[in-house]
JSON list of C-alpha atoms in Angstrom, two decimals:
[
{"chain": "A", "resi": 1, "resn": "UNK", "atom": "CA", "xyz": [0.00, 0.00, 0.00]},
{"chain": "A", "resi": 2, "resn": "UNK", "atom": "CA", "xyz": [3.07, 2.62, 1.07]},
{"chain": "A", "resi": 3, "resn": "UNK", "atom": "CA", "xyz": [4.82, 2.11, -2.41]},
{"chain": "A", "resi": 4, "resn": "UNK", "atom": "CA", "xyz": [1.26, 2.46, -4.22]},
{"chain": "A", "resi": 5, "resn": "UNK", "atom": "CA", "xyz": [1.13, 5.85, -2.31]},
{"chain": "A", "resi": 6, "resn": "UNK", "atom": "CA", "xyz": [4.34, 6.49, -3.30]},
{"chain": "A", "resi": 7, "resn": "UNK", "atom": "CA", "xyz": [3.61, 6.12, -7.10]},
{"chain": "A", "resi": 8, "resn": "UNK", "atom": "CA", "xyz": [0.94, 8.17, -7.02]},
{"chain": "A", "resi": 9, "resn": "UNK", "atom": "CA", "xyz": [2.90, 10.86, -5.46]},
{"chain": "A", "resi": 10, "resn": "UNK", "atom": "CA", "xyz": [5.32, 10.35, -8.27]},
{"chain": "A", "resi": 11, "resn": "UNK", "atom": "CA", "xyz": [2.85, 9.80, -10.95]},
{"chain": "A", "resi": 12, "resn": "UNK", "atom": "CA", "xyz": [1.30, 13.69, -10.17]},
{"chain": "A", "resi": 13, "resn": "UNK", "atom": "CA", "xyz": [5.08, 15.23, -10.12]},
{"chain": "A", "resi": 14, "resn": "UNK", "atom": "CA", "xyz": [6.18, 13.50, -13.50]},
{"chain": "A", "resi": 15, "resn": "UNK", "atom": "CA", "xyz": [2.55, 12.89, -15.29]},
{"chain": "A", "resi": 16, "resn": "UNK", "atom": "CA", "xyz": [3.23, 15.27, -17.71]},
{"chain": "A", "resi": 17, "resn": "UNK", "atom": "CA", "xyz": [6.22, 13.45, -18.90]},
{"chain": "A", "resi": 18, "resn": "UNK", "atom": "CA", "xyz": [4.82, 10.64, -20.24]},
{"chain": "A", "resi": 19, "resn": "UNK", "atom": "CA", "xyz": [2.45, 9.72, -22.92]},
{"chain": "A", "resi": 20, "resn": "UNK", "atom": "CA", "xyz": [-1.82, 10.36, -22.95]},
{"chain": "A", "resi": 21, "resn": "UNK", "atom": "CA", "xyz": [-1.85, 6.49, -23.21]},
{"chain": "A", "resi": 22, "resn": "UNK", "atom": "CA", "xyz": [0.60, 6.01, -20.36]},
{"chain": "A", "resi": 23, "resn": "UNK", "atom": "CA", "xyz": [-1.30, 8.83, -17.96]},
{"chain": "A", "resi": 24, "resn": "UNK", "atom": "CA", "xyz": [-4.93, 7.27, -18.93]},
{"chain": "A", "resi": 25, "resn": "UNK", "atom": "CA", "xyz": [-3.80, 3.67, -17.83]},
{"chain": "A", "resi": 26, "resn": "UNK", "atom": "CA", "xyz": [-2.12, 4.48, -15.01]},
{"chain": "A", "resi": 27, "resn": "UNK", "atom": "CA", "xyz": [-4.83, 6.97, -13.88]},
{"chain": "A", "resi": 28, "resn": "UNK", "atom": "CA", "xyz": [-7.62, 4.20, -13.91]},
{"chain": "A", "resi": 29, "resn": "UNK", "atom": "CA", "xyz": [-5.58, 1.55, -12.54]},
{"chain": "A", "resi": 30, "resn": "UNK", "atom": "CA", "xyz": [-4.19, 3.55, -9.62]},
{"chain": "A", "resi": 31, "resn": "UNK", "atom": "CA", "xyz": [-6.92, 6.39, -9.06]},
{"chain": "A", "resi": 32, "resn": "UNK", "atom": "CA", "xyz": [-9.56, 4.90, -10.26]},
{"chain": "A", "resi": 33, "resn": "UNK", "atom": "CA", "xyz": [-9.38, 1.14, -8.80]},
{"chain": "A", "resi": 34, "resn": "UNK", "atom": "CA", "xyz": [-10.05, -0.46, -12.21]},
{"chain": "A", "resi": 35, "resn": "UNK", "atom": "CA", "xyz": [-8.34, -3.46, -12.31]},
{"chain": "A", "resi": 36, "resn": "UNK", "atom": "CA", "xyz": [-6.16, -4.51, -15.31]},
{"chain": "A", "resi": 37, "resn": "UNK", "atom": "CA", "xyz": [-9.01, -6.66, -17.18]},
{"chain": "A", "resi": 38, "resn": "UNK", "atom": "CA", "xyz": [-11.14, -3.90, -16.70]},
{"chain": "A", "resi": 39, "resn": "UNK", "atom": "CA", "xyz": [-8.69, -1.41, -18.54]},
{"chain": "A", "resi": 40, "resn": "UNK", "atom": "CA", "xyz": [-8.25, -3.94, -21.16]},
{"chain": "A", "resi": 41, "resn": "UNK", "atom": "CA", "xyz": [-11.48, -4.33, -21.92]},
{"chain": "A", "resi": 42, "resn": "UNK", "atom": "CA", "xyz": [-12.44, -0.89, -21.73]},
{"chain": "A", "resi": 43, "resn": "UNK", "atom": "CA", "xyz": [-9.49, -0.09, -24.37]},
{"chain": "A", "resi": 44, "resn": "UNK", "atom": "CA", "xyz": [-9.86, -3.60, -26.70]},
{"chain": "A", "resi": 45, "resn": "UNK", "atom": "CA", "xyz": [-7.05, -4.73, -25.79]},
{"chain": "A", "resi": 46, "resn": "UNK", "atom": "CA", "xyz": [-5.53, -7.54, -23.88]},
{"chain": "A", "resi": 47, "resn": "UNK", "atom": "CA", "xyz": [-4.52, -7.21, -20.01]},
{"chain": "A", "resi": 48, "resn": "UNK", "atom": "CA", "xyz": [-1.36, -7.97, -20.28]},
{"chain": "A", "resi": 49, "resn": "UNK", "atom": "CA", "xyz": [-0.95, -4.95, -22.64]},
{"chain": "A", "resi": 50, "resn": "UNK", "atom": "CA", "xyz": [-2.30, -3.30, -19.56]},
{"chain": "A", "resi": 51, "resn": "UNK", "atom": "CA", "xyz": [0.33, -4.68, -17.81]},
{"chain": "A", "resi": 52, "resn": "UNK", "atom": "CA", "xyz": [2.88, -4.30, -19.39]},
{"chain": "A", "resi": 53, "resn": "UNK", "atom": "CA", "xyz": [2.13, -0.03, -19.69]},
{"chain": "A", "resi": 54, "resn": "UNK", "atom": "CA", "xyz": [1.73, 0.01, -16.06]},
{"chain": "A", "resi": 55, "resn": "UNK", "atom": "CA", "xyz": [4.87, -1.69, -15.72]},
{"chain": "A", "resi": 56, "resn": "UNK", "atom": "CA", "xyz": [7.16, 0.45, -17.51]},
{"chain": "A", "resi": 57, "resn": "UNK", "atom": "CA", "xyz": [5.06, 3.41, -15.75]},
{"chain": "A", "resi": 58, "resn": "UNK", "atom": "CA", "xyz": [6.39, 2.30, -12.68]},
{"chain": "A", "resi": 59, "resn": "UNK", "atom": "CA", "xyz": [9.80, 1.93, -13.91]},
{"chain": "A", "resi": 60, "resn": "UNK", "atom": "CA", "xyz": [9.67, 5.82, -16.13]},
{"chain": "A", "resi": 61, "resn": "UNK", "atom": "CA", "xyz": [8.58, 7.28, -12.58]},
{"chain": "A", "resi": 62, "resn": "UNK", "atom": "CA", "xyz": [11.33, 5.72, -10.48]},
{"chain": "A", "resi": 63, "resn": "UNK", "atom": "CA", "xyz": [13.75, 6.55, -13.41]},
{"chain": "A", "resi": 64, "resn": "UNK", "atom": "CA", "xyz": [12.81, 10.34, -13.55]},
{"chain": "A", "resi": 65, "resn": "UNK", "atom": "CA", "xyz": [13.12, 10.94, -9.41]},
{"chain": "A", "resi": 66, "resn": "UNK", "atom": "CA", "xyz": [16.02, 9.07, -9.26]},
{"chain": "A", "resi": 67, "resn": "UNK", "atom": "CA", "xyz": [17.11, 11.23, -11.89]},
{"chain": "A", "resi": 68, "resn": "UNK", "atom": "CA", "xyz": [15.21, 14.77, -11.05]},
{"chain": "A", "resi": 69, "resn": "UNK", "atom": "CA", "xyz": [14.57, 13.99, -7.30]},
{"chain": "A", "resi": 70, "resn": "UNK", "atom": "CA", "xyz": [11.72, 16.39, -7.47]},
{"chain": "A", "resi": 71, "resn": "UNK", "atom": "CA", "xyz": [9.84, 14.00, -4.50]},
{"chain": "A", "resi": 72, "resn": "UNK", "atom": "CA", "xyz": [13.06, 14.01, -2.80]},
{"chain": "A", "resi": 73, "resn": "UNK", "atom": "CA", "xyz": [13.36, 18.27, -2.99]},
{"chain": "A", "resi": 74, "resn": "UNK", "atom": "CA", "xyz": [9.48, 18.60, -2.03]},
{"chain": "A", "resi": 75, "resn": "UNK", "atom": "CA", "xyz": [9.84, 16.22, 1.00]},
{"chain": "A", "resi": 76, "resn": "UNK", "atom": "CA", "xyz": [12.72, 18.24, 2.36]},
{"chain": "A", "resi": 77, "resn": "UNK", "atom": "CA", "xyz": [10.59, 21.31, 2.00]},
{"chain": "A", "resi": 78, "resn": "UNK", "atom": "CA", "xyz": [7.85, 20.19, 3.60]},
{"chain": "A", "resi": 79, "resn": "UNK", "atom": "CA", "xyz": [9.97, 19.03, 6.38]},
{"chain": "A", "resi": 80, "resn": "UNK", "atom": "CA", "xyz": [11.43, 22.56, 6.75]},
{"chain": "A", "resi": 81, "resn": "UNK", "atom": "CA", "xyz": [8.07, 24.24, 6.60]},
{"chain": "A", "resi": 82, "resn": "UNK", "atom": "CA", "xyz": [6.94, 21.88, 8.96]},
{"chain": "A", "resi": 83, "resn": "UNK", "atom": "CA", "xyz": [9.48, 22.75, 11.48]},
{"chain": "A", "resi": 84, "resn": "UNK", "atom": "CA", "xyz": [9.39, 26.57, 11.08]},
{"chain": "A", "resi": 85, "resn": "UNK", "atom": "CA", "xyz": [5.51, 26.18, 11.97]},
{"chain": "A", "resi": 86, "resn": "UNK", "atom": "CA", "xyz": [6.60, 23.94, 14.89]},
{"chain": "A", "resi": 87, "resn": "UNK", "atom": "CA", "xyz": [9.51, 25.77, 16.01]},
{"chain": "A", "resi": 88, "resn": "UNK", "atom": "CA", "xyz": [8.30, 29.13, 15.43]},
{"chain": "A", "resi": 89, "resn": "UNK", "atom": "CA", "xyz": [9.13, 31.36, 12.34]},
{"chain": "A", "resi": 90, "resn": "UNK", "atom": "CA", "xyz": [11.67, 34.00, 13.79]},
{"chain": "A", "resi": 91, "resn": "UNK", "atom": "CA", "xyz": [13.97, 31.18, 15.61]},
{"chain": "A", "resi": 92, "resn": "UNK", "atom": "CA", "xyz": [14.19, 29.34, 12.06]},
{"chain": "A", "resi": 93, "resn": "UNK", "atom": "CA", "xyz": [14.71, 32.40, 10.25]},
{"chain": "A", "resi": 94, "resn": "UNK", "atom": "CA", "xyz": [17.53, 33.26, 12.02]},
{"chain": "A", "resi": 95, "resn": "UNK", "atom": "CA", "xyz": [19.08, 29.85, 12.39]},
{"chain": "A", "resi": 96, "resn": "UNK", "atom": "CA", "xyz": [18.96, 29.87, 8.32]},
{"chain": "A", "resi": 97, "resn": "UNK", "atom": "CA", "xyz": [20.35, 33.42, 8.27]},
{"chain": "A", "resi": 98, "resn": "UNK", "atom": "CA", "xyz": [23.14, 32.26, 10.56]},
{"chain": "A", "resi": 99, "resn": "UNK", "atom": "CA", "xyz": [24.60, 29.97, 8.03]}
]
């Protein structure tokens, strides 16, 4: 479940990467619950066509944050913004100012 999470959260940072075909499967697959006979017969095609789109989904996503490590980036920011609303703004501030 935690590393179908985490392709969504990959899959909305790098969607536009990838082709209408590739977004639509993996958009009805993951968002949409629709399992791969489903998609298959939805498009006329077989399932493991299905498959094998969602497969090399999962593969383009991991390649392009282990390449652009846009995830990575937005994770540390939220972490940051997370602790200047915890810690308090002006201690932060300065402790980044202080560097």
């Amino acid at each position: 479940m935690e590393k179908d999470f985490l392709l969504v959260e990959l899959f909305e940072l790098y969607k536009g990467l990838l082709t209408e075909k590739q977004r639509e499967t993996f958009s009805l697959h993951y968002l949409y619950d629709l399992s791969l006979a489903e998609i298959a017969e939805q498009d006329g095609t077989a399932r493991q066509s299905v498959h094998t789109i969602i497969k090399q989904v999962k593969a383009k996503l991991i390649e392009f944050e282990d390449t652009l490590h846009l995830k990575e980036r937005f994770d540390e920011i939220n972490a940051i913004s997370d602790e200047i609303e915890n810690k308090g703004l002006s201690d932060r501030l300065k402790e980044i100012i202080g560097k």
